[in-house]
Amino acid sequence: MIRVALAYLRDRPLMSALNILLLSLAVAMLVMLLSVSTQLGDRFERDARGVDLVVGAKGSPLQLILSSIYQMDTPTGNIPLDSIALLRRDPSVRQVIPLALGDNFRGFRIVGTEPAYLGLQDAKLAQGRMFAKAQEVVIGARVAEELGMTLGQRFVGSHGLTEDENAGHHDHTPFTTVGILAPTGSVMDRLILSNVESAWEVHGIEHDHHDEEELHEGQHAHEHGAMGADQHEAAEHHDADHDAHDRPANLTEREQLKPEITALLVSYRSAFGAVRIPSMINRQTNMQAAVPAVETARLLSLLGVGIDGARAFAWLLAATGGLSIFVALLAAASAREGDLALLRVMGASRAQIFGTIMAEGLVISAIGGLAGLLLGHGALALARNSFEQLRDFGFDPFTLLPGEAAILLAVLVIGLVASLIPALRVFRLDLADSLTRSS
C-alpha cells in the first residue's frame, strides 16, 4: 500500500509538494512558538530562583529585573552603599546580595558581587578557587568555552555592558582569572564575577576602611560579605587634602565617584517581608523595589498575546493544509476510479484500496510534519546566530520538547481525517461502470 501511495504521489508532484509545504510551514511555526515560549518561561523561572525582591534606582521595574537578574538590559542607575545595611538590619530579610555592573570583556558582563551570588544557581567551581581580593575573577563556563580562557589568564575590561571597540579600556587595572565555574544552564554561565571593590577600583573610585566596613556590615547573617554604601564619603573627600592629585577636582565629581552599587538581590526570611518591605522602599526611599515574579509574569503575558495569535495562525495554516489534502485526494480518487476498479478485479480488497488512499494522506502529513520539525529548529538556530539577545539568553535551538510529538501527532491526524472521505468512495465504487468509463 505504501509503495502504491508513493507512486500516486510521484504522479502529481506539484500538488504533493504544495500540500507538504503548507503542513511543514504550519509545523515549523508551531515548533518555533513552543520552543521560544517554553524556554523563555523555564529560563525566567530558573534564573530568578532564590530572589524575592530586587532593589535598585528609580525607573522601569521590568528594566531593573532584566538587568539585575537576567543580565539582559541596561541598569536603571546606582544606589547608595548604605542601602545594603538598611535591608540587612531588617528582621524579615534573610539575604541581601549586591551587584555592581558597568563593564564587560568581549561582550561578557563583569559583575561585582559576593560569593553568595553563586549559591542562587547552585554554581560550583570546576577549576581553581573563589575570588578573594580585588581584580580576581571567576568566569562562567560559556565565557571560558567561547573565549578559550584558562586559569591565571589576565585581561582588561572595557567600559559598558556590550562589546564596543570605541569604549574605553581599564588598562591600569587588569583582572586575573582564578576560577572557572561548571556549567549551570543559567545566566551564571555567561558572567565574569569578581568582588565589588574590583568595580570601584577599575573606575578609580576611592574607598577606605569605612566603606569596607559598610560593605561587609551584617556579614554574620550571611555566608559571605555583602556590599553597602558610605553616606559620609563626600565629606571625607572634601576635608582630606592628601593625595590630591588622585582625587576629583570638585564636589560634583566627588559626588559622582562615591562608592555605589547597582542593585540588591533580596530574599525574605518570612512572608511578612513581602508585604512590608517593597512598599517601604518605594514610598520612603529614593530607590525602587521590583518583584521578579510579578514583572516576569507581566512580560510573559504581553508576549503571550502575540504568541497565541501566531499559534492560532499556524493551526489555521495546518487546517488549510489538511483541506488541500482532502481536495487533492478527492480529485485524485475520482480521476483514478478506473485504476481502482482494475485493482479490485485483480484481487485487491476494498480494505486494501481504502488503506492505499489513507496511506497517501498519511505519507503527505508525515513528510510535512518531519520537514516542518527540521525547518522550525533550523530557523531557530539561524535566529540564535543572528540575534545577540537569544545567545545571551542561552537559548538552545535544538532542544526537543514533548509538545513537539503532540504537534506531529496532530498533523498526522489532520492527514488521516482529510483522507477519510476520499477513501470511503471505494465502498461505493461500481466496478463495471468504472471500467466502462475508463476504457
Short mmCIF file of C-alpha atoms in Angstrom, two decimals:
data_model
loop_
_atom_site.label_atom_id
_atom_site.label_comp_id
_atom_site.label_asym_id
_atom_site.label_seq_id
_atom_site.Cartn_x
_atom_site.Cartn_y
_atom_site.Cartn_z
CA MET A 1 0.00 0.00 0.00
CA ILE A 2 2.81 2.40 0.87
CA ARG A 3 4.55 1.76 -2.46
CA VAL A 4 1.33 2.36 -4.37
CA ALA A 5 0.70 5.53 -2.34
CA LEU A 6 4.21 6.81 -3.11
CA ALA A 7 3.68 6.04 -6.81
CA TYR A 8 0.49 8.10 -6.78
CA LEU A 9 2.35 11.00 -5.07
CA ARG A 10 5.08 10.93 -7.72
CA ASP A 11 2.37 11.00 -10.36
CA ARG A 12 1.33 14.53 -9.25
CA PRO A 13 4.48 16.12 -7.77
CA LEU A 14 3.36 19.76 -7.77
CA MET A 15 0.17 19.13 -5.81
CA SER A 16 2.00 16.83 -3.37
CA ALA A 17 4.77 19.41 -2.88
CA LEU A 18 2.20 22.16 -2.19
CA ASN A 19 0.44 20.08 0.46
CA ILE A 20 3.75 19.17 2.10
CA LEU A 21 4.83 22.83 2.06
CA LEU A 22 1.65 24.02 3.76
CA LEU A 23 1.95 21.44 6.51
CA SER A 24 5.69 21.98 7.00
CA LEU A 25 5.23 25.75 7.40
CA ALA A 26 2.49 25.21 9.94
CA VAL A 27 4.57 22.70 11.93
CA ALA A 28 7.65 24.94 11.77
CA MET A 29 5.70 27.87 13.21
CA LEU A 30 4.21 25.75 15.96
CA VAL A 31 7.60 24.26 16.87
CA MET A 32 9.22 27.70 16.99
CA LEU A 33 6.47 29.16 19.17
CA LEU A 34 6.52 26.18 21.51
CA SER A 35 10.30 26.27 21.88
CA VAL A 36 10.52 30.01 22.43
CA SER A 37 7.65 30.23 24.93
CA THR A 38 8.77 27.15 26.88
CA GLN A 39 12.43 28.11 27.09
CA LEU A 40 11.57 31.69 27.98
CA GLY A 41 9.33 30.61 30.83
CA ASP A 42 11.78 28.00 32.13
CA ARG A 43 14.74 30.34 31.92
CA PHE A 44 12.93 33.20 33.65
CA GLU A 45 11.91 30.90 36.47
CA ARG A 46 15.34 29.27 36.82
CA ASP A 47 17.38 32.48 36.80
CA ALA A 48 15.11 34.18 39.34
CA ARG A 49 15.33 31.27 41.76
CA GLY A 50 16.12 32.41 45.30
CA VAL A 51 15.39 36.09 44.59
CA ASP A 52 12.23 37.53 46.14
CA LEU A 53 12.93 41.21 45.51
CA VAL A 54 15.30 43.41 43.51
CA VAL A 55 16.17 46.87 44.82
CA GLY A 56 17.68 49.48 42.52
CA ALA A 57 17.45 53.03 41.26
CA LYS A 58 14.13 54.56 40.27
CA GLY A 59 12.99 53.72 36.76
CA SER A 60 11.29 50.86 34.99
CA PRO A 61 10.73 47.85 37.29
CA LEU A 62 10.95 45.48 34.34
CA GLN A 63 14.24 47.05 33.24
CA LEU A 64 15.59 46.60 36.77
CA ILE A 65 14.64 42.91 36.76
CA LEU A 66 16.06 42.26 33.29
CA SER A 67 19.36 43.98 34.04
CA SER A 68 19.91 42.59 37.54
CA ILE A 69 18.64 39.00 37.32
CA TYR A 70 18.81 38.13 33.63
CA GLN A 71 21.69 40.47 32.66
CA MET A 72 19.78 41.44 29.50
CA ASP A 73 19.25 45.21 29.80
CA THR A 74 20.85 48.42 30.96
CA PRO A 75 20.60 49.15 34.72
CA THR A 76 18.35 51.95 35.88
CA GLY A 77 21.24 53.60 37.75
CA ASN A 78 23.15 53.26 41.01
CA ILE A 79 22.03 53.34 44.62
CA PRO A 80 23.90 54.39 47.77
CA LEU A 81 26.08 51.97 49.65
CA ASP A 82 24.19 52.22 52.93
CA SER A 83 21.10 50.62 51.32
CA ILE A 84 22.70 47.24 52.00
CA ALA A 85 22.85 47.94 55.73
CA LEU A 86 19.28 49.25 55.70
CA LEU A 87 17.97 45.95 54.37
CA ARG A 88 20.26 43.63 56.30
CA ARG A 89 19.11 45.12 59.58
CA ASP A 90 15.52 44.21 58.76
CA PRO A 91 14.49 41.04 60.65
CA SER A 92 12.30 39.91 57.71
CA VAL A 93 15.29 39.75 55.36
CA ARG A 94 17.29 36.53 55.09
CA GLN A 95 19.88 37.51 52.50
CA VAL A 96 20.99 40.55 50.54
CA ILE A 97 23.39 40.14 47.62
CA PRO A 98 24.86 43.26 45.97
CA LEU A 99 25.60 43.72 42.28
CA ALA A 100 27.93 46.27 40.70
CA LEU A 101 27.66 46.50 36.90
CA GLY A 102 29.23 48.68 34.25
CA ASP A 103 31.99 46.79 32.41
CA ASN A 104 32.43 43.88 30.05
CA PHE A 105 35.12 41.76 28.44
CA ARG A 106 34.43 40.92 24.80
CA GLY A 107 30.70 41.21 25.38
CA PHE A 108 30.55 39.21 28.62
CA ARG A 109 29.47 41.27 31.61
CA ILE A 110 31.80 41.77 34.56
CA VAL A 111 29.72 41.65 37.74
CA GLY A 112 30.96 42.83 41.10
CA THR A 113 29.25 40.79 43.78
CA GLU A 114 29.98 38.35 46.58
CA PRO A 115 30.39 34.54 46.67
CA ALA A 116 26.83 34.09 47.93
CA TYR A 117 25.65 35.07 44.44
CA LEU A 118 26.82 31.71 43.11
CA GLY A 119 24.55 29.92 45.56
CA LEU A 120 21.45 31.27 43.80
CA GLN A 121 22.12 28.92 40.87
CA ASP A 122 24.00 26.25 42.86
CA ALA A 123 27.07 27.10 40.81
CA LYS A 124 30.18 25.06 41.59
CA LEU A 125 33.81 25.63 40.74
CA ALA A 126 35.12 23.28 38.06
CA GLN A 127 38.65 24.65 38.31
CA GLY A 128 40.55 27.00 40.60
CA ARG A 129 39.22 28.88 43.59
CA MET A 130 36.82 31.66 44.53
CA PHE A 131 37.91 35.29 44.15
CA ALA A 132 39.39 36.60 47.39
CA LYS A 133 40.54 40.14 46.58
CA ALA A 134 40.09 42.92 44.07
CA GLN A 135 40.87 42.16 40.40
CA GLU A 136 40.47 38.40 40.87
CA VAL A 137 37.66 36.88 38.82
CA VAL A 138 35.72 33.66 38.46
CA ILE A 139 34.36 33.11 34.94
CA GLY A 140 31.30 31.20 33.75
CA ALA A 141 31.53 28.02 31.70
CA ARG A 142 30.37 29.69 28.48
CA VAL A 143 32.88 32.52 28.89
CA ALA A 144 35.72 30.03 29.24
CA GLU A 145 34.50 27.98 26.27
CA GLU A 146 33.92 30.81 23.80
CA LEU A 147 36.97 32.88 24.71
CA GLY A 148 39.29 29.94 25.40
CA MET A 149 40.22 31.37 28.80
CA THR A 150 42.26 29.43 31.35
CA LEU A 151 43.33 29.84 34.96
CA GLY A 152 45.88 32.57 35.52
CA GLN A 153 44.94 34.45 32.34
CA ARG A 154 45.00 38.23 32.68
CA PHE A 155 42.71 40.55 30.76
CA VAL A 156 41.49 44.15 30.68
CA GLY A 157 37.82 45.06 30.91
CA SER A 158 36.03 47.65 28.77
CA HIS A 159 33.53 50.26 29.81
CA GLY A 160 29.88 49.44 29.05
CA LEU A 161 27.78 46.31 29.14
CA THR A 162 28.22 45.32 25.48
CA GLU A 163 31.27 44.95 23.30
CA ASP A 164 32.27 48.25 21.70
CA GLU A 165 35.61 48.86 20.01
CA ASN A 166 35.35 52.58 20.80
CA ALA A 167 34.74 52.03 24.52
CA GLY A 168 37.46 52.90 26.98
CA HIS A 169 39.67 50.14 28.39
CA HIS A 170 40.79 49.90 32.02
CA ASP A 171 44.43 49.13 31.25
CA HIS A 172 45.58 50.25 34.70
CA THR A 173 43.58 47.53 36.49
CA PRO A 174 43.79 44.15 34.72
CA PHE A 175 41.85 41.18 36.03
CA THR A 176 43.27 37.74 36.77
CA THR A 177 41.26 34.55 36.29
CA VAL A 178 41.41 32.42 39.45
CA GLY A 179 38.39 30.14 38.94
CA ILE A 180 36.14 28.62 36.28
CA LEU A 181 32.56 27.54 37.03
CA ALA A 182 30.97 24.27 35.98
CA PRO A 183 28.06 24.69 33.53
CA THR A 184 24.78 25.61 35.24
CA GLY A 185 22.44 26.23 32.31
CA SER A 186 21.70 29.64 33.79
CA VAL A 187 22.77 33.26 33.45
CA MET A 188 25.84 32.39 35.54
CA ASP A 189 27.44 30.65 32.53
CA ARG A 190 27.97 33.95 30.68
CA LEU A 191 29.20 36.16 33.53
CA ILE A 192 32.60 37.21 34.83
CA LEU A 193 32.37 37.52 38.61
CA SER A 194 34.55 39.49 41.00
CA ASN A 195 34.11 41.36 44.26
CA VAL A 196 32.57 44.81 44.48
CA GLU A 197 35.88 46.52 45.27
CA SER A 198 37.06 45.50 41.79
CA ALA A 199 34.24 47.52 40.21
CA TRP A 200 35.24 50.54 42.26
CA GLU A 201 38.95 50.29 41.54
CA VAL A 202 38.68 49.94 37.75
CA HIS A 203 36.74 53.23 37.70
CA GLY A 204 39.14 54.99 40.05
CA ILE A 205 36.57 55.23 42.84
CA GLU A 206 38.41 55.59 46.12
CA HIS A 207 37.19 53.63 49.10
CA ASP A 208 38.55 53.38 52.60
CA HIS A 209 38.16 51.29 55.73
CA HIS A 210 34.77 52.82 56.49
CA ASP A 211 33.44 51.81 53.07
CA GLU A 212 34.68 48.27 53.53
CA GLU A 213 33.06 48.08 56.96
CA GLU A 214 29.73 49.10 55.47
CA LEU A 215 30.29 46.73 52.57
CA HIS A 216 30.59 43.80 54.99
CA GLU A 217 28.13 45.03 57.61
CA GLY A 218 25.72 42.26 58.58
CA GLN A 219 28.10 39.60 57.34
CA HIS A 220 27.20 37.37 60.30
CA ALA A 221 23.73 36.98 58.78
CA HIS A 222 25.17 35.61 55.55
CA GLU A 223 27.73 33.10 54.46
CA HIS A 224 29.76 35.80 52.78
CA GLY A 225 30.09 39.55 52.94
CA ALA A 226 27.77 41.93 51.13
CA MET A 227 28.03 45.36 49.69
CA GLY A 228 26.95 48.64 51.30
CA ALA A 229 27.33 52.47 50.92
CA ASP A 230 29.11 55.16 52.88
CA GLN A 231 26.99 58.26 53.29
CA HIS A 232 29.96 60.33 54.50
CA GLU A 233 32.27 59.68 51.54
CA ALA A 234 31.82 63.15 50.02
CA ALA A 235 32.54 64.89 53.32
CA GLU A 236 35.67 62.83 53.90
CA HIS A 237 36.97 63.64 50.44
CA HIS A 238 36.12 67.32 50.92
CA ASP A 239 38.08 67.55 54.20
CA ALA A 240 41.04 65.41 53.15
CA ASP A 241 43.76 67.11 51.12
CA HIS A 242 46.45 64.42 50.91
CA ASP A 243 46.93 62.64 47.56
CA ALA A 244 45.02 65.48 45.97
CA HIS A 245 46.32 64.69 42.52
CA ASP A 246 44.49 61.34 42.60
CA ARG A 247 41.21 62.80 43.82
CA PRO A 248 38.38 64.53 41.90
CA ALA A 249 38.79 68.23 41.31
CA ASN A 250 35.42 69.45 42.60
CA LEU A 251 32.45 68.47 44.70
CA THR A 252 30.30 67.45 41.72
CA GLU A 253 32.89 64.92 40.57
CA ARG A 254 33.31 63.66 44.11
CA GLU A 255 29.60 63.00 44.35
CA GLN A 256 29.68 61.09 41.10
CA LEU A 257 32.63 58.96 42.24
CA LYS A 258 31.25 57.87 45.58
CA PRO A 259 31.30 54.09 46.09
CA GLU A 260 27.88 52.86 44.99
CA ILE A 261 26.18 49.68 43.90
CA THR A 262 23.85 48.89 41.02
CA ALA A 263 21.24 46.64 42.62
CA LEU A 264 20.46 44.35 45.54
CA LEU A 265 19.02 40.85 45.28
CA VAL A 266 16.90 40.21 48.34
CA SER A 267 15.37 37.05 49.78
CA TYR A 268 12.98 37.02 52.71
CA ARG A 269 13.17 35.20 55.98
CA SER A 270 9.40 35.41 56.48
CA ALA A 271 6.36 36.10 54.32
CA PHE A 272 5.74 39.29 56.27
CA GLY A 273 8.68 40.87 54.45
CA ALA A 274 6.93 40.51 51.11
CA VAL A 275 4.06 42.62 52.40
CA ARG A 276 6.04 45.37 54.10
CA ILE A 277 9.46 45.83 52.51
CA PRO A 278 8.55 46.67 48.86
CA SER A 279 6.10 49.38 49.88
CA MET A 280 8.55 50.77 52.44
CA ILE A 281 11.31 51.07 49.85
CA ASN A 282 9.09 52.57 47.15
CA ARG A 283 7.47 55.12 49.44
CA GLN A 284 10.18 56.08 51.91
CA THR A 285 13.40 55.97 49.86
CA ASN A 286 14.76 57.20 46.54
CA MET A 287 15.06 53.59 45.39
CA GLN A 288 12.57 51.22 43.85
CA ALA A 289 11.70 47.64 44.71
CA ALA A 290 10.63 45.25 41.95
CA VAL A 291 9.24 41.74 42.46
CA PRO A 292 10.67 39.29 39.87
CA ALA A 293 7.61 37.04 39.88
CA VAL A 294 5.29 39.96 39.12
CA GLU A 295 7.42 41.58 36.41
CA THR A 296 8.26 38.36 34.58
CA ALA A 297 4.61 37.30 34.67
CA ARG A 298 3.69 40.65 33.16
CA LEU A 299 6.34 40.28 30.46
CA LEU A 300 5.25 36.73 29.61
CA SER A 301 1.61 37.81 29.47
CA LEU A 302 2.50 40.56 26.98
CA LEU A 303 4.50 38.13 24.90
CA GLY A 304 1.75 35.55 25.28
CA VAL A 305 -0.74 37.68 23.35
CA GLY A 306 1.48 37.70 20.29
CA ILE A 307 2.40 34.04 20.72
CA ASP A 308 -1.24 32.99 20.99
CA GLY A 309 -2.10 34.93 17.84
CA ALA A 310 0.77 33.38 15.91
CA ARG A 311 -0.14 29.94 17.23
CA ALA A 312 -3.75 30.36 16.04
CA PHE A 313 -2.48 31.36 12.60
CA ALA A 314 -0.22 28.30 12.49
CA TRP A 315 -3.10 25.94 13.30
CA LEU A 316 -5.18 27.69 10.64
CA LEU A 317 -2.36 27.04 8.20
CA ALA A 318 -2.31 23.39 9.24
CA ALA A 319 -6.07 23.15 8.71
CA THR A 320 -5.61 24.71 5.28
CA GLY A 321 -3.05 22.06 4.51
CA GLY A 322 -5.50 19.38 5.59
CA LEU A 323 -8.20 20.87 3.39
CA SER A 324 -5.77 20.93 0.48
CA ILE A 325 -5.01 17.23 1.03
CA PHE A 326 -8.73 16.49 1.12
CA VAL A 327 -9.37 18.30 -2.16
CA ALA A 328 -6.35 16.72 -3.85
CA LEU A 329 -7.21 13.18 -2.76
CA LEU A 330 -10.87 13.59 -3.64
CA ALA A 331 -9.98 14.76 -7.14
CA ALA A 332 -7.36 12.04 -7.49
CA ALA A 333 -9.76 9.34 -6.33
CA SER A 334 -12.30 10.46 -8.96
CA ALA A 335 -9.65 10.52 -11.68
CA ARG A 336 -8.32 7.12 -10.68
CA GLU A 337 -11.62 5.26 -10.45
CA GLY A 338 -10.65 3.08 -13.42
CA ASP A 339 -7.31 2.18 -11.80
CA LEU A 340 -9.01 1.38 -8.52
CA ALA A 341 -11.61 -0.77 -10.28
CA LEU A 342 -8.83 -2.63 -12.10
CA LEU A 343 -7.09 -3.29 -8.78
CA ARG A 344 -10.34 -4.71 -7.44
CA VAL A 345 -10.66 -7.01 -10.47
CA MET A 346 -7.06 -8.15 -9.94
CA GLY A 347 -7.94 -9.32 -6.44
CA ALA A 348 -7.35 -6.30 -4.19
CA SER A 349 -9.91 -6.00 -1.46
CA ARG A 350 -11.86 -2.85 -0.62
CA ALA A 351 -9.89 -2.61 2.63
CA GLN A 352 -6.58 -2.64 0.76
CA ILE A 353 -7.67 0.11 -1.63
CA PHE A 354 -9.10 2.07 1.29
CA GLY A 355 -5.76 1.70 3.07
CA THR A 356 -3.86 2.87 -0.01
CA ILE A 357 -5.74 6.17 -0.11
CA MET A 358 -5.41 6.63 3.66
CA ALA A 359 -1.69 5.86 3.37
CA GLU A 360 -1.34 8.56 0.74
CA GLY A 361 -2.71 11.19 3.11
CA LEU A 362 -0.63 9.79 5.96
CA VAL A 363 2.58 9.96 3.90
CA ILE A 364 1.93 13.57 2.91
CA SER A 365 1.26 14.62 6.50
CA ALA A 366 4.26 12.65 7.84
CA ILE A 367 6.67 14.20 5.34
CA GLY A 368 5.22 17.65 6.00
CA GLY A 369 5.45 17.16 9.76
CA LEU A 370 9.06 15.99 9.73
CA ALA A 371 10.08 18.68 7.25
CA GLY A 372 8.39 21.28 9.47
CA LEU A 373 10.24 19.97 12.51
CA LEU A 374 13.59 20.36 10.74
CA LEU A 375 12.61 23.73 9.30
CA GLY A 376 11.49 25.04 12.69
CA HIS A 377 14.68 24.10 14.51
CA GLY A 378 16.78 25.34 11.60
CA ALA A 379 15.03 28.71 11.73
CA LEU A 380 15.59 28.86 15.50
CA ALA A 381 19.30 28.16 15.02
CA LEU A 382 19.51 30.91 12.41
CA ALA A 383 17.71 33.33 14.73
CA ARG A 384 20.06 32.48 17.59
CA ASN A 385 23.09 33.19 15.43
CA SER A 386 21.55 36.44 14.17
CA PHE A 387 20.30 37.94 17.44
CA GLU A 388 22.67 38.54 20.32
CA GLN A 389 19.79 38.63 22.81
CA LEU A 390 18.95 34.99 22.13
CA ARG A 391 22.59 33.98 22.57
CA ASP A 392 22.83 35.94 25.82
CA PHE A 393 19.66 34.29 27.00
CA GLY A 394 21.23 30.88 26.50
CA PHE A 395 18.56 29.82 24.03
CA ASP A 396 19.08 26.27 22.66
CA PRO A 397 17.50 25.90 19.20
CA PHE A 398 17.92 22.13 19.13
CA THR A 399 16.12 21.27 22.36
CA LEU A 400 13.36 18.74 21.65
CA LEU A 401 10.23 19.25 23.73
CA PRO A 402 7.44 16.75 24.49
CA GLY A 403 4.94 19.11 22.90
CA GLU A 404 6.58 18.60 19.51
CA ALA A 405 5.45 14.97 19.49
CA ALA A 406 1.89 16.19 20.09
CA ILE A 407 2.22 18.60 17.15
CA LEU A 408 3.39 15.79 14.84
CA LEU A 409 0.57 13.55 16.04
CA ALA A 410 -1.98 16.30 15.38
CA VAL A 411 -0.65 16.77 11.85
CA LEU A 412 -0.90 13.03 11.18
CA VAL A 413 -4.49 13.08 12.41
CA ILE A 414 -5.22 16.01 10.07
CA GLY A 415 -3.85 13.98 7.17
CA LEU A 416 -5.89 10.91 8.08
CA VAL A 417 -9.10 12.88 8.52
CA ALA A 418 -8.53 14.64 5.19
CA SER A 419 -8.08 11.23 3.51
CA LEU A 420 -11.13 9.61 5.08
CA ILE A 421 -13.89 10.85 2.75
CA PRO A 422 -11.94 10.19 -0.48
CA ALA A 423 -11.08 6.72 0.81
CA LEU A 424 -14.71 5.94 1.65
CA ARG A 425 -15.59 6.35 -2.03
CA VAL A 426 -14.01 2.92 -2.54
CA PHE A 427 -17.02 1.24 -0.93
CA ARG A 428 -19.41 2.90 -3.41
CA LEU A 429 -17.30 2.02 -6.42
CA ASP A 430 -19.20 0.26 -9.25
CA LEU A 431 -16.60 -1.95 -10.97
CA ALA A 432 -18.43 -2.40 -14.32
CA ASP A 433 -19.34 1.25 -14.68
CA SER A 434 -15.84 2.43 -13.73
CA LEU A 435 -14.13 0.04 -16.15
CA THR A 436 -16.53 1.01 -18.95
CA ARG A 437 -15.93 4.74 -18.45
CA SER A 438 -12.13 4.33 -18.18
CA SER A 439 -11.99 2.33 -21.42
#
